[in-house]
Amino acid sequence: MPINFDKVTYTYQPNTPFESRALFDIDLDIIDGSFTALVGHTGSGKSTLLQQLNALLLPTSGTVTVDDTIIKSTSKGKEVKPVRKKVGVVFQFPETQLFDETVLKDVAFGPQNFGVSKADAEATAREKLRLVGISDDLFDRSPFELSGGQMRRVAIAGILAMNPSVLVLDEPTAGLDPKSRINMMRLFDSIHASGVTLILVTHLMDDVADYADMMYVLEKGRIIKSGQPRELFQDVNFMTTHQLGVPKATQFAMLLQARGQHFEQLPITRAELVNLLTEAAAHG
Ligand SMILES: Nc1ncnc2c1ncn2[C@@H]1O[C@H](COP(=O)(O)OP(=O)(O)OP(=O)(O)O)[C@@H](O)[C@H]1O
Protein backbone atom coordinates (compact mmCIF):
# COMPACT_ATOMS: atom_id res chain seq x y z
CA MET A 1 0.00 0.00 0.00
CA PRO A 2 1.59 3.31 -1.06
CA ILE A 3 2.06 6.26 1.29
CA ASN A 4 2.93 9.79 0.18
CA PHE A 5 3.95 12.83 2.23
CA ASP A 6 3.53 16.15 0.47
CA LYS A 7 5.25 19.12 2.16
CA VAL A 8 4.38 17.90 5.65
CA THR A 9 5.28 20.08 8.61
CA TYR A 10 4.55 19.41 12.25
CA THR A 11 4.69 21.84 15.16
CA TYR A 12 4.32 20.76 18.80
CA GLN A 13 2.30 23.03 21.09
CA PRO A 14 1.58 25.67 18.43
CA ASN A 15 0.77 29.21 19.50
CA THR A 16 2.21 28.69 22.98
CA PRO A 17 5.56 29.78 24.44
CA PHE A 18 6.63 26.10 24.04
CA GLU A 19 5.96 25.97 20.30
CA SER A 20 8.56 23.83 18.52
CA ARG A 21 8.62 22.67 14.93
CA ALA A 22 9.66 19.01 14.61
CA LEU A 23 9.14 18.44 10.85
CA PHE A 24 9.84 20.79 7.92
CA ASP A 25 8.50 20.25 4.38
CA ILE A 26 8.74 16.48 4.34
CA ASP A 27 8.26 14.90 0.91
CA LEU A 28 8.35 11.14 1.09
CA ASP A 29 7.16 8.23 -1.03
CA ILE A 30 6.71 4.78 0.40
CA ILE A 31 6.32 2.41 -2.53
CA ASP A 32 3.87 -0.46 -2.19
CA GLY A 33 5.74 -3.61 -1.12
CA SER A 34 8.98 -1.78 -0.32
CA PHE A 35 11.19 -2.09 2.76
CA THR A 36 12.06 1.47 3.73
CA ALA A 37 14.54 2.47 6.43
CA LEU A 38 14.32 5.77 8.25
CA VAL A 39 17.52 6.82 9.98
CA GLY A 40 18.55 9.86 12.00
CA HIS A 41 19.80 10.98 15.37
CA THR A 42 17.86 11.41 18.57
CA GLY A 43 15.57 14.39 18.13
CA SER A 44 15.73 14.35 14.32
CA GLY A 45 11.96 13.82 14.10
CA LYS A 46 11.64 10.07 13.43
CA SER A 47 8.96 9.38 16.07
CA THR A 48 7.00 12.46 15.01
CA LEU A 49 7.11 11.29 11.39
CA LEU A 50 6.09 7.72 12.36
CA GLN A 51 3.01 8.94 14.12
CA GLN A 52 1.87 10.68 10.95
CA LEU A 53 1.94 7.36 9.09
CA ASN A 54 -1.21 6.17 10.83
CA ALA A 55 -2.71 9.54 11.77
CA LEU A 56 -1.85 9.42 15.46
CA LEU A 57 -0.58 12.94 14.75
CA LEU A 58 -2.09 15.09 12.02
CA PRO A 59 0.20 17.29 9.91
CA THR A 60 0.25 20.96 10.88
CA SER A 61 0.41 21.65 7.14
CA GLY A 62 0.77 19.51 4.03
CA THR A 63 -0.86 16.12 3.43
CA VAL A 64 -0.19 12.46 4.11
CA THR A 65 -1.92 10.15 1.65
CA VAL A 66 -2.30 6.54 2.76
CA ASP A 67 -3.75 4.46 -0.05
CA ASP A 68 -6.80 6.57 -0.90
CA THR A 69 -7.17 8.43 2.42
CA ILE A 70 -5.86 11.99 2.54
CA ILE A 71 -4.82 13.07 6.05
CA LYS A 72 -4.51 16.80 6.76
CA SER A 73 -4.64 19.16 9.71
CA THR A 74 -8.44 19.29 9.68
CA SER A 75 -9.08 15.52 9.29
CA LYS A 76 -11.60 14.03 11.72
CA GLY A 77 -11.13 10.80 13.70
CA LYS A 78 -13.79 8.98 11.67
CA GLU A 79 -12.12 9.86 8.35
CA VAL A 80 -8.73 8.50 9.40
CA LYS A 81 -9.95 5.36 11.23
CA PRO A 82 -9.40 3.07 8.20
CA VAL A 83 -5.74 4.12 8.21
CA ARG A 84 -5.29 2.86 11.79
CA LYS A 85 -6.21 -0.62 10.65
CA LYS A 86 -4.12 -0.59 7.46
CA VAL A 87 -0.94 0.78 9.05
CA GLY A 88 0.28 -1.12 12.10
CA VAL A 89 2.85 0.66 14.26
CA VAL A 90 5.15 -1.26 16.59
CA PHE A 91 6.47 1.40 18.96
CA GLN A 92 9.73 1.07 20.89
CA PHE A 93 9.47 -1.50 23.68
CA PRO A 94 5.95 -2.56 22.60
CA GLU A 95 5.81 -5.12 25.43
CA THR A 96 5.00 -2.23 27.78
CA GLN A 97 1.60 -1.97 26.06
CA LEU A 98 0.42 -5.49 26.92
CA PHE A 99 -2.54 -5.41 29.26
CA ASP A 100 -4.93 -8.39 29.01
CA GLU A 101 -5.12 -11.37 31.33
CA THR A 102 -3.98 -13.96 28.79
CA VAL A 103 -1.65 -13.89 25.79
CA LEU A 104 -4.45 -15.02 23.45
CA LYS A 105 -6.93 -12.37 24.68
CA ASP A 106 -4.33 -9.65 24.35
CA VAL A 107 -3.60 -10.49 20.72
CA ALA A 108 -7.29 -10.98 19.85
CA PHE A 109 -8.23 -7.60 21.36
CA GLY A 110 -7.34 -5.48 18.29
CA PRO A 111 -9.43 -7.32 15.68
CA GLN A 112 -12.36 -7.64 18.13
CA ASN A 113 -12.19 -3.89 18.68
CA PHE A 114 -12.62 -3.50 14.92
CA GLY A 115 -15.75 -5.68 14.93
CA VAL A 116 -14.35 -9.16 14.21
CA SER A 117 -16.16 -11.97 16.11
CA LYS A 118 -14.43 -13.43 19.19
CA ALA A 119 -13.96 -16.84 17.48
CA ASP A 120 -12.43 -15.32 14.33
CA ALA A 121 -10.26 -12.90 16.30
CA GLU A 122 -8.91 -15.76 18.42
CA ALA A 123 -8.24 -17.89 15.33
CA THR A 124 -6.21 -14.99 13.84
CA ALA A 125 -4.47 -14.47 17.20
CA ARG A 126 -3.37 -18.14 17.29
CA GLU A 127 -2.06 -17.91 13.72
CA LYS A 128 -0.06 -14.71 14.41
CA LEU A 129 1.30 -15.99 17.74
CA ARG A 130 2.61 -19.11 15.99
CA LEU A 131 4.08 -16.91 13.23
CA VAL A 132 6.12 -14.90 15.75
CA GLY A 133 7.31 -18.09 17.46
CA ILE A 134 5.06 -18.25 20.55
CA SER A 135 4.13 -21.86 21.29
CA ASP A 136 0.56 -22.96 22.00
CA ASP A 137 1.26 -23.78 25.65
CA LEU A 138 1.79 -20.07 26.34
CA PHE A 139 -1.53 -18.89 24.87
CA ASP A 140 -3.46 -19.09 28.17
CA ARG A 141 -0.69 -17.69 30.33
CA SER A 142 -0.55 -14.13 31.57
CA PRO A 143 1.66 -12.09 29.20
CA PHE A 144 3.41 -10.73 32.30
CA GLU A 145 4.77 -14.21 33.16
CA LEU A 146 6.74 -14.37 29.90
CA SER A 147 10.34 -13.39 29.22
CA GLY A 148 11.02 -9.91 27.81
CA GLY A 149 11.69 -11.28 24.31
CA GLN A 150 8.49 -13.37 24.37
CA MET A 151 6.47 -10.38 25.57
CA ARG A 152 7.75 -8.35 22.67
CA ARG A 153 6.74 -11.10 20.24
CA VAL A 154 3.25 -11.21 21.73
CA ALA A 155 2.95 -7.43 21.31
CA ILE A 156 4.05 -7.73 17.67
CA ALA A 157 1.52 -10.55 17.12
CA GLY A 158 -1.13 -8.12 18.44
CA ILE A 159 -0.29 -5.66 15.66
CA LEU A 160 -0.10 -8.42 13.02
CA ALA A 161 -3.54 -9.69 14.09
CA MET A 162 -5.00 -6.56 12.46
CA ASN A 163 -3.56 -7.84 9.14
CA PRO A 164 -1.96 -4.47 8.35
CA SER A 165 -0.83 -3.76 4.78
CA VAL A 166 1.97 -1.59 6.16
CA LEU A 167 4.02 -2.41 9.24
CA VAL A 168 6.01 0.38 10.90
CA LEU A 169 8.76 -0.67 13.31
CA ASP A 170 10.43 1.79 15.68
CA GLU A 171 13.80 0.33 16.78
CA PRO A 172 12.16 -3.10 17.14
CA THR A 173 15.30 -4.91 18.29
CA ALA A 174 16.34 -2.39 20.97
CA GLY A 175 17.52 -4.15 24.10
CA LEU A 176 17.57 -7.66 22.60
CA ASP A 177 20.63 -9.93 22.64
CA PRO A 178 22.40 -10.42 19.27
CA LYS A 179 20.79 -13.79 18.50
CA SER A 180 17.24 -12.61 19.29
CA ARG A 181 17.93 -9.49 17.24
CA ILE A 182 18.87 -11.55 14.17
CA ASN A 183 15.84 -13.83 14.62
CA MET A 184 13.51 -10.87 14.94
CA MET A 185 14.89 -9.17 11.82
CA ARG A 186 14.43 -12.45 9.92
CA LEU A 187 10.82 -12.57 11.10
CA PHE A 188 10.23 -9.06 9.73
CA ASP A 189 11.95 -10.00 6.49
CA SER A 190 9.57 -12.95 6.08
CA ILE A 191 6.58 -10.70 6.83
CA HIS A 192 7.86 -8.34 4.12
CA ALA A 193 8.26 -11.27 1.73
CA SER A 194 4.59 -12.14 2.31
CA GLY A 195 3.64 -8.78 0.71
CA VAL A 196 3.53 -6.38 3.67
CA THR A 197 5.16 -2.95 3.13
CA LEU A 198 7.77 -2.41 5.87
CA ILE A 199 9.04 0.84 7.38
CA LEU A 200 11.90 0.46 9.83
CA VAL A 201 13.32 3.15 12.09
CA THR A 202 16.78 2.12 13.15
CA HIS A 203 20.27 3.30 13.97
CA LEU A 204 21.74 -0.07 12.92
CA MET A 205 23.25 0.39 9.47
CA ASP A 206 23.82 -3.36 9.10
CA ASP A 207 20.07 -3.92 9.27
CA VAL A 208 19.52 -1.18 6.68
CA ALA A 209 22.06 -2.81 4.36
CA ASP A 210 20.72 -6.34 4.89
CA TYR A 211 17.02 -5.61 4.47
CA ALA A 212 16.03 -2.17 3.17
CA ASP A 213 15.55 -1.26 -0.49
CA MET A 214 15.05 2.46 0.23
CA MET A 215 16.48 4.76 2.85
CA TYR A 216 15.65 8.26 4.13
CA VAL A 217 18.04 10.25 6.32
CA LEU A 218 16.39 12.70 8.69
CA GLU A 219 18.24 15.54 10.41
CA LYS A 220 16.71 18.34 12.48
CA GLY A 221 13.26 17.63 11.06
CA ARG A 222 14.29 17.59 7.40
CA ILE A 223 15.05 14.81 4.95
CA ILE A 224 18.63 15.52 3.98
CA LYS A 225 19.21 12.47 1.76
CA SER A 226 17.27 9.57 0.26
CA GLY A 227 17.99 6.71 -2.07
CA GLN A 228 18.87 3.04 -2.16
CA PRO A 229 21.14 1.99 0.73
CA ARG A 230 23.64 0.71 -1.86
CA GLU A 231 24.03 4.24 -3.30
CA LEU A 232 24.03 6.09 0.01
CA PHE A 233 26.62 3.85 1.67
CA GLN A 234 29.05 4.52 -1.19
CA ASP A 235 29.21 8.08 0.13
CA VAL A 236 31.05 7.06 3.27
CA ASN A 237 32.09 10.65 3.89
CA PHE A 238 28.47 11.82 4.04
CA MET A 239 27.42 8.98 6.33
CA THR A 240 30.29 9.50 8.75
CA THR A 241 30.10 13.31 8.70
CA HIS A 242 26.47 12.98 9.78
CA GLN A 243 27.55 10.44 12.43
CA LEU A 244 25.37 7.64 11.12
CA GLY A 245 28.19 5.31 10.12
CA VAL A 246 28.23 2.58 7.49
CA PRO A 247 27.69 -1.19 7.68
CA LYS A 248 30.49 -3.36 9.10
CA ALA A 249 31.15 -4.96 5.70
CA THR A 250 31.69 -1.50 4.18
CA GLN A 251 34.03 -0.50 7.02
CA PHE A 252 36.03 -3.69 6.54
CA ALA A 253 36.24 -3.17 2.76
CA MET A 254 37.56 0.36 3.36
CA LEU A 255 40.30 -1.01 5.57
CA LEU A 256 41.25 -3.42 2.80
CA GLN A 257 41.09 -0.60 0.28
CA ALA A 258 43.57 1.39 2.38
CA ARG A 259 45.88 -1.62 2.05
CA GLY A 260 45.62 -1.69 -1.74
CA GLN A 261 42.57 -3.92 -2.39
CA HIS A 262 40.42 -2.50 -5.21
CA PHE A 263 36.61 -2.50 -5.12
CA GLU A 264 34.55 -1.22 -8.07
CA GLN A 265 31.80 -0.58 -5.57
CA LEU A 266 32.03 -0.94 -1.80
CA PRO A 267 30.11 -3.99 -0.51
CA ILE A 268 27.36 -3.25 2.02
CA THR A 269 26.58 -6.74 3.30
CA ARG A 270 28.76 -9.48 4.69
CA ALA A 271 27.72 -11.87 1.90
CA GLU A 272 28.77 -9.36 -0.78
CA LEU A 273 32.12 -8.78 0.92
CA VAL A 274 32.81 -12.53 1.08
CA ASN A 275 31.85 -12.96 -2.61
CA LEU A 276 34.08 -10.11 -3.76
CA LEU A 277 37.04 -11.39 -1.74
CA THR A 278 36.51 -14.94 -3.00
CA GLU A 279 36.43 -13.68 -6.61
CA ALA A 280 39.51 -11.54 -6.03
CA ALA A 281 41.36 -14.53 -4.55
CA ALA A 282 40.34 -16.75 -7.51
CA HIS A 283 41.75 -14.19 -9.96
CA GLY A 284 45.01 -13.98 -8.06
N1 LIG B 1 5.49 16.25 22.99
C1 LIG B 1 6.42 17.10 22.55
N2 LIG B 1 6.35 18.43 22.83
C2 LIG B 1 7.28 19.29 22.36
N3 LIG B 1 8.33 18.93 21.60
C3 LIG B 1 8.46 17.63 21.31
C4 LIG B 1 7.53 16.64 21.75
N4 LIG B 1 7.91 15.42 21.29
C5 LIG B 1 9.04 15.63 20.58
N5 LIG B 1 9.37 16.95 20.58
C6 LIG B 1 10.52 17.57 19.90
O1 LIG B 1 10.43 17.31 18.51
C7 LIG B 1 11.70 17.03 17.93
C8 LIG B 1 11.67 15.66 17.25
O2 LIG B 1 11.47 14.66 18.24
P1 LIG B 1 11.23 13.12 17.89
O3 LIG B 1 10.88 12.42 19.16
O4 LIG B 1 10.28 13.02 16.76
O5 LIG B 1 12.68 12.69 17.39
P2 LIG B 1 13.30 11.21 17.22
O6 LIG B 1 14.20 11.29 16.03
O7 LIG B 1 12.23 10.22 17.20
O8 LIG B 1 14.16 11.04 18.54
P3 LIG B 1 14.45 9.62 19.33
O9 LIG B 1 15.41 8.86 18.47
O10 LIG B 1 15.09 10.13 20.60
O11 LIG B 1 13.16 8.93 19.56
C9 LIG B 1 12.70 17.12 19.08
O12 LIG B 1 13.27 18.41 19.07
C10 LIG B 1 11.84 16.94 20.32
O13 LIG B 1 12.39 17.62 21.43
Coordinates of C-alpha atoms and ligand atoms in Angstrom, one line a residue:
M1 CA 0.0 0.0 0.0
P2 CA 1.6 3.3 -1.1
I3 CA 2.1 6.3 1.3
N4 CA 2.9 9.8 0.2
F5 CA 4.0 12.8 2.2
D6 CA 3.5 16.1 0.5
K7 CA 5.2 19.1 2.2
V8 CA 4.4 17.9 5.6
T9 CA 5.3 20.1 8.6
Y10 CA 4.5 19.4 12.3
T11 CA 4.7 21.8 15.2
Y12 CA 4.3 20.8 18.8
Q13 CA 2.3 23.0 21.1
P14 CA 1.6 25.7 18.4
N15 CA 0.8 29.2 19.5
T16 CA 2.2 28.7 23.0
P17 CA 5.6 29.8 24.4
F18 CA 6.6 26.1 24.0
E19 CA 6.0 26.0 20.3
S20 CA 8.6 23.8 18.5
R21 CA 8.6 22.7 14.9
A22 CA 9.7 19.0 14.6
L23 CA 9.1 18.4 10.8
F24 CA 9.8 20.8 7.9
D25 CA 8.5 20.2 4.4
I26 CA 8.7 16.5 4.3
D27 CA 8.3 14.9 0.9
L28 CA 8.4 11.1 1.1
D29 CA 7.2 8.2 -1.0
I30 CA 6.7 4.8 0.4
I31 CA 6.3 2.4 -2.5
D32 CA 3.9 -0.5 -2.2
G33 CA 5.7 -3.6 -1.1
S34 CA 9.0 -1.8 -0.3
F35 CA 11.2 -2.1 2.8
T36 CA 12.1 1.5 3.7
A37 CA 14.5 2.5 6.4
L38 CA 14.3 5.8 8.3
V39 CA 17.5 6.8 10.0
G40 CA 18.5 9.9 12.0
H41 CA 19.8 11.0 15.4
T42 CA 17.9 11.4 18.6
G43 CA 15.6 14.4 18.1
S44 CA 15.7 14.3 14.3
G45 CA 12.0 13.8 14.1
K46 CA 11.6 10.1 13.4
S47 CA 9.0 9.4 16.1
T48 CA 7.0 12.5 15.0
L49 CA 7.1 11.3 11.4
L50 CA 6.1 7.7 12.4
Q51 CA 3.0 8.9 14.1
Q52 CA 1.9 10.7 10.9
L53 CA 1.9 7.4 9.1
N54 CA -1.2 6.2 10.8
A55 CA -2.7 9.5 11.8
L56 CA -1.8 9.4 15.5
L57 CA -0.6 12.9 14.8
L58 CA -2.1 15.1 12.0
P59 CA 0.2 17.3 9.9
T60 CA 0.3 21.0 10.9
S61 CA 0.4 21.6 7.1
G62 CA 0.8 19.5 4.0
T63 CA -0.9 16.1 3.4
V64 CA -0.2 12.5 4.1
T65 CA -1.9 10.2 1.7
V66 CA -2.3 6.5 2.8
D67 CA -3.7 4.5 0.0
D68 CA -6.8 6.6 -0.9
T69 CA -7.2 8.4 2.4
I70 CA -5.9 12.0 2.5
I71 CA -4.8 13.1 6.0
K72 CA -4.5 16.8 6.8
S73 CA -4.6 19.2 9.7
T74 CA -8.4 19.3 9.7
S75 CA -9.1 15.5 9.3
K76 CA -11.6 14.0 11.7
G77 CA -11.1 10.8 13.7
K78 CA -13.8 9.0 11.7
E79 CA -12.1 9.9 8.4
V80 CA -8.7 8.5 9.4
K81 CA -10.0 5.4 11.2
P82 CA -9.4 3.1 8.2
V83 CA -5.7 4.1 8.2
R84 CA -5.3 2.9 11.8
K85 CA -6.2 -0.6 10.6
K86 CA -4.1 -0.6 7.5
V87 CA -0.9 0.8 9.1
G88 CA 0.3 -1.1 12.1
V89 CA 2.9 0.7 14.3
V90 CA 5.1 -1.3 16.6
F91 CA 6.5 1.4 19.0
Q92 CA 9.7 1.1 20.9
F93 CA 9.5 -1.5 23.7
P94 CA 6.0 -2.6 22.6
E95 CA 5.8 -5.1 25.4
T96 CA 5.0 -2.2 27.8
Q97 CA 1.6 -2.0 26.1
L98 CA 0.4 -5.5 26.9
F99 CA -2.5 -5.4 29.3
D100 CA -4.9 -8.4 29.0
E101 CA -5.1 -11.4 31.3
T102 CA -4.0 -14.0 28.8
V103 CA -1.7 -13.9 25.8
L104 CA -4.5 -15.0 23.4
K105 CA -6.9 -12.4 24.7
D106 CA -4.3 -9.7 24.3
V107 CA -3.6 -10.5 20.7
A108 CA -7.3 -11.0 19.9
F109 CA -8.2 -7.6 21.4
G110 CA -7.3 -5.5 18.3
P111 CA -9.4 -7.3 15.7
Q112 CA -12.4 -7.6 18.1
N113 CA -12.2 -3.9 18.7
F114 CA -12.6 -3.5 14.9
G115 CA -15.7 -5.7 14.9
V116 CA -14.4 -9.2 14.2
S117 CA -16.2 -12.0 16.1
K118 CA -14.4 -13.4 19.2
A119 CA -14.0 -16.8 17.5
D120 CA -12.4 -15.3 14.3
A121 CA -10.3 -12.9 16.3
E122 CA -8.9 -15.8 18.4
A123 CA -8.2 -17.9 15.3
T124 CA -6.2 -15.0 13.8
A125 CA -4.5 -14.5 17.2
R126 CA -3.4 -18.1 17.3
E127 CA -2.1 -17.9 13.7
K128 CA -0.1 -14.7 14.4
L129 CA 1.3 -16.0 17.7
R130 CA 2.6 -19.1 16.0
L131 CA 4.1 -16.9 13.2
V132 CA 6.1 -14.9 15.8
G133 CA 7.3 -18.1 17.5
I134 CA 5.1 -18.2 20.5
S135 CA 4.1 -21.9 21.3
D136 CA 0.6 -23.0 22.0
D137 CA 1.3 -23.8 25.6
L138 CA 1.8 -20.1 26.3
F139 CA -1.5 -18.9 24.9
D140 CA -3.5 -19.1 28.2
R141 CA -0.7 -17.7 30.3
S142 CA -0.6 -14.1 31.6
P143 CA 1.7 -12.1 29.2
F144 CA 3.4 -10.7 32.3
E145 CA 4.8 -14.2 33.2
L146 CA 6.7 -14.4 29.9
S147 CA 10.3 -13.4 29.2
G148 CA 11.0 -9.9 27.8
G149 CA 11.7 -11.3 24.3
Q150 CA 8.5 -13.4 24.4
M151 CA 6.5 -10.4 25.6
R152 CA 7.8 -8.3 22.7
R153 CA 6.7 -11.1 20.2
V154 CA 3.2 -11.2 21.7
A155 CA 3.0 -7.4 21.3
I156 CA 4.1 -7.7 17.7
A157 CA 1.5 -10.5 17.1
G158 CA -1.1 -8.1 18.4
I159 CA -0.3 -5.7 15.7
L160 CA -0.1 -8.4 13.0
A161 CA -3.5 -9.7 14.1
M162 CA -5.0 -6.6 12.5
N163 CA -3.6 -7.8 9.1
P164 CA -2.0 -4.5 8.4
S165 CA -0.8 -3.8 4.8
V166 CA 2.0 -1.6 6.2
L167 CA 4.0 -2.4 9.2
V168 CA 6.0 0.4 10.9
L169 CA 8.8 -0.7 13.3
D170 CA 10.4 1.8 15.7
E171 CA 13.8 0.3 16.8
P172 CA 12.2 -3.1 17.1
T173 CA 15.3 -4.9 18.3
A174 CA 16.3 -2.4 21.0
G175 CA 17.5 -4.1 24.1
L176 CA 17.6 -7.7 22.6
D177 CA 20.6 -9.9 22.6
P178 CA 22.4 -10.4 19.3
K179 CA 20.8 -13.8 18.5
S180 CA 17.2 -12.6 19.3
R181 CA 17.9 -9.5 17.2
I182 CA 18.9 -11.5 14.2
N183 CA 15.8 -13.8 14.6
M184 CA 13.5 -10.9 14.9
M185 CA 14.9 -9.2 11.8
R186 CA 14.4 -12.5 9.9
L187 CA 10.8 -12.6 11.1
F188 CA 10.2 -9.1 9.7
D189 CA 12.0 -10.0 6.5
S190 CA 9.6 -13.0 6.1
I191 CA 6.6 -10.7 6.8
H192 CA 7.9 -8.3 4.1
A193 CA 8.3 -11.3 1.7
S194 CA 4.6 -12.1 2.3
G195 CA 3.6 -8.8 0.7
V196 CA 3.5 -6.4 3.7
T197 CA 5.2 -3.0 3.1
L198 CA 7.8 -2.4 5.9
I199 CA 9.0 0.8 7.4
L200 CA 11.9 0.5 9.8
V201 CA 13.3 3.1 12.1
T202 CA 16.8 2.1 13.2
H203 CA 20.3 3.3 14.0
L204 CA 21.7 -0.1 12.9
M205 CA 23.3 0.4 9.5
D206 CA 23.8 -3.4 9.1
D207 CA 20.1 -3.9 9.3
V208 CA 19.5 -1.2 6.7
A209 CA 22.1 -2.8 4.4
D210 CA 20.7 -6.3 4.9
Y211 CA 17.0 -5.6 4.5
A212 CA 16.0 -2.2 3.2
D213 CA 15.5 -1.3 -0.5
M214 CA 15.0 2.5 0.2
M215 CA 16.5 4.8 2.9
Y216 CA 15.7 8.3 4.1
V217 CA 18.0 10.2 6.3
L218 CA 16.4 12.7 8.7
E219 CA 18.2 15.5 10.4
K220 CA 16.7 18.3 12.5
G221 CA 13.3 17.6 11.1
R222 CA 14.3 17.6 7.4
I223 CA 15.1 14.8 5.0
I224 CA 18.6 15.5 4.0
K225 CA 19.2 12.5 1.8
S226 CA 17.3 9.6 0.3
G227 CA 18.0 6.7 -2.1
Q228 CA 18.9 3.0 -2.2
P229 CA 21.1 2.0 0.7
R230 CA 23.6 0.7 -1.9
E231 CA 24.0 4.2 -3.3
L232 CA 24.0 6.1 0.0
F233 CA 26.6 3.8 1.7
Q234 CA 29.0 4.5 -1.2
D235 CA 29.2 8.1 0.1
V236 CA 31.1 7.1 3.3
N237 CA 32.1 10.6 3.9
F238 CA 28.5 11.8 4.0
M239 CA 27.4 9.0 6.3
T240 CA 30.3 9.5 8.7
T241 CA 30.1 13.3 8.7
H242 CA 26.5 13.0 9.8
Q243 CA 27.6 10.4 12.4
L244 CA 25.4 7.6 11.1
G245 CA 28.2 5.3 10.1
V246 CA 28.2 2.6 7.5
P247 CA 27.7 -1.2 7.7
K248 CA 30.5 -3.4 9.1
A249 CA 31.1 -5.0 5.7
T250 CA 31.7 -1.5 4.2
Q251 CA 34.0 -0.5 7.0
F252 CA 36.0 -3.7 6.5
A253 CA 36.2 -3.2 2.8
M254 CA 37.6 0.4 3.4
L255 CA 40.3 -1.0 5.6
L256 CA 41.3 -3.4 2.8
Q257 CA 41.1 -0.6 0.3
A258 CA 43.6 1.4 2.4
R259 CA 45.9 -1.6 2.0
G260 CA 45.6 -1.7 -1.7
Q261 CA 42.6 -3.9 -2.4
H262 CA 40.4 -2.5 -5.2
F263 CA 36.6 -2.5 -5.1
E264 CA 34.6 -1.2 -8.1
Q265 CA 31.8 -0.6 -5.6
L266 CA 32.0 -0.9 -1.8
P267 CA 30.1 -4.0 -0.5
I268 CA 27.4 -3.2 2.0
T269 CA 26.6 -6.7 3.3
R270 CA 28.8 -9.5 4.7
A271 CA 27.7 -11.9 1.9
E272 CA 28.8 -9.4 -0.8
L273 CA 32.1 -8.8 0.9
V274 CA 32.8 -12.5 1.1
N275 CA 31.8 -13.0 -2.6
L276 CA 34.1 -10.1 -3.8
L277 CA 37.0 -11.4 -1.7
T278 CA 36.5 -14.9 -3.0
E279 CA 36.4 -13.7 -6.6
A280 CA 39.5 -11.5 -6.0
A281 CA 41.4 -14.5 -4.6
A282 CA 40.3 -16.7 -7.5
H283 CA 41.7 -14.2 -10.0
G284 CA 45.0 -14.0 -8.1
Ligands
LIG1 N1 5.5 16.2 23.0 C1 6.4 17.1 22.5 N2 6.3 18.4 22.8 C2 7.3 19.3 22.4 N3 8.3 18.9 21.6 C3 8.5 17.6 21.3 C4 7.5 16.6 21.7 N4 7.9 15.4 21.3 C5 9.0 15.6 20.6 N5 9.4 16.9 20.6 C6 10.5 17.6 19.9 O1 10.4 17.3 18.5 C7 11.7 17.0 17.9 C8 11.7 15.7 17.3 O2 11.5 14.7 18.2 P1 11.2 13.1 17.9 O3 10.9 12.4 19.2 O4 10.3 13.0 16.8 O5 12.7 12.7 17.4 P2 13.3 11.2 17.2 O6 14.2 11.3 16.0 O7 12.2 10.2 17.2 O8 14.2 11.0 18.5 P3 14.5 9.6 19.3 O9 15.4 8.9 18.5 O10 15.1 10.1 20.6 O11 13.2 8.9 19.6 C9 12.7 17.1 19.1 O12 13.3 18.4 19.1 C10 11.8 16.9 20.3 O13 12.4 17.6 21.4

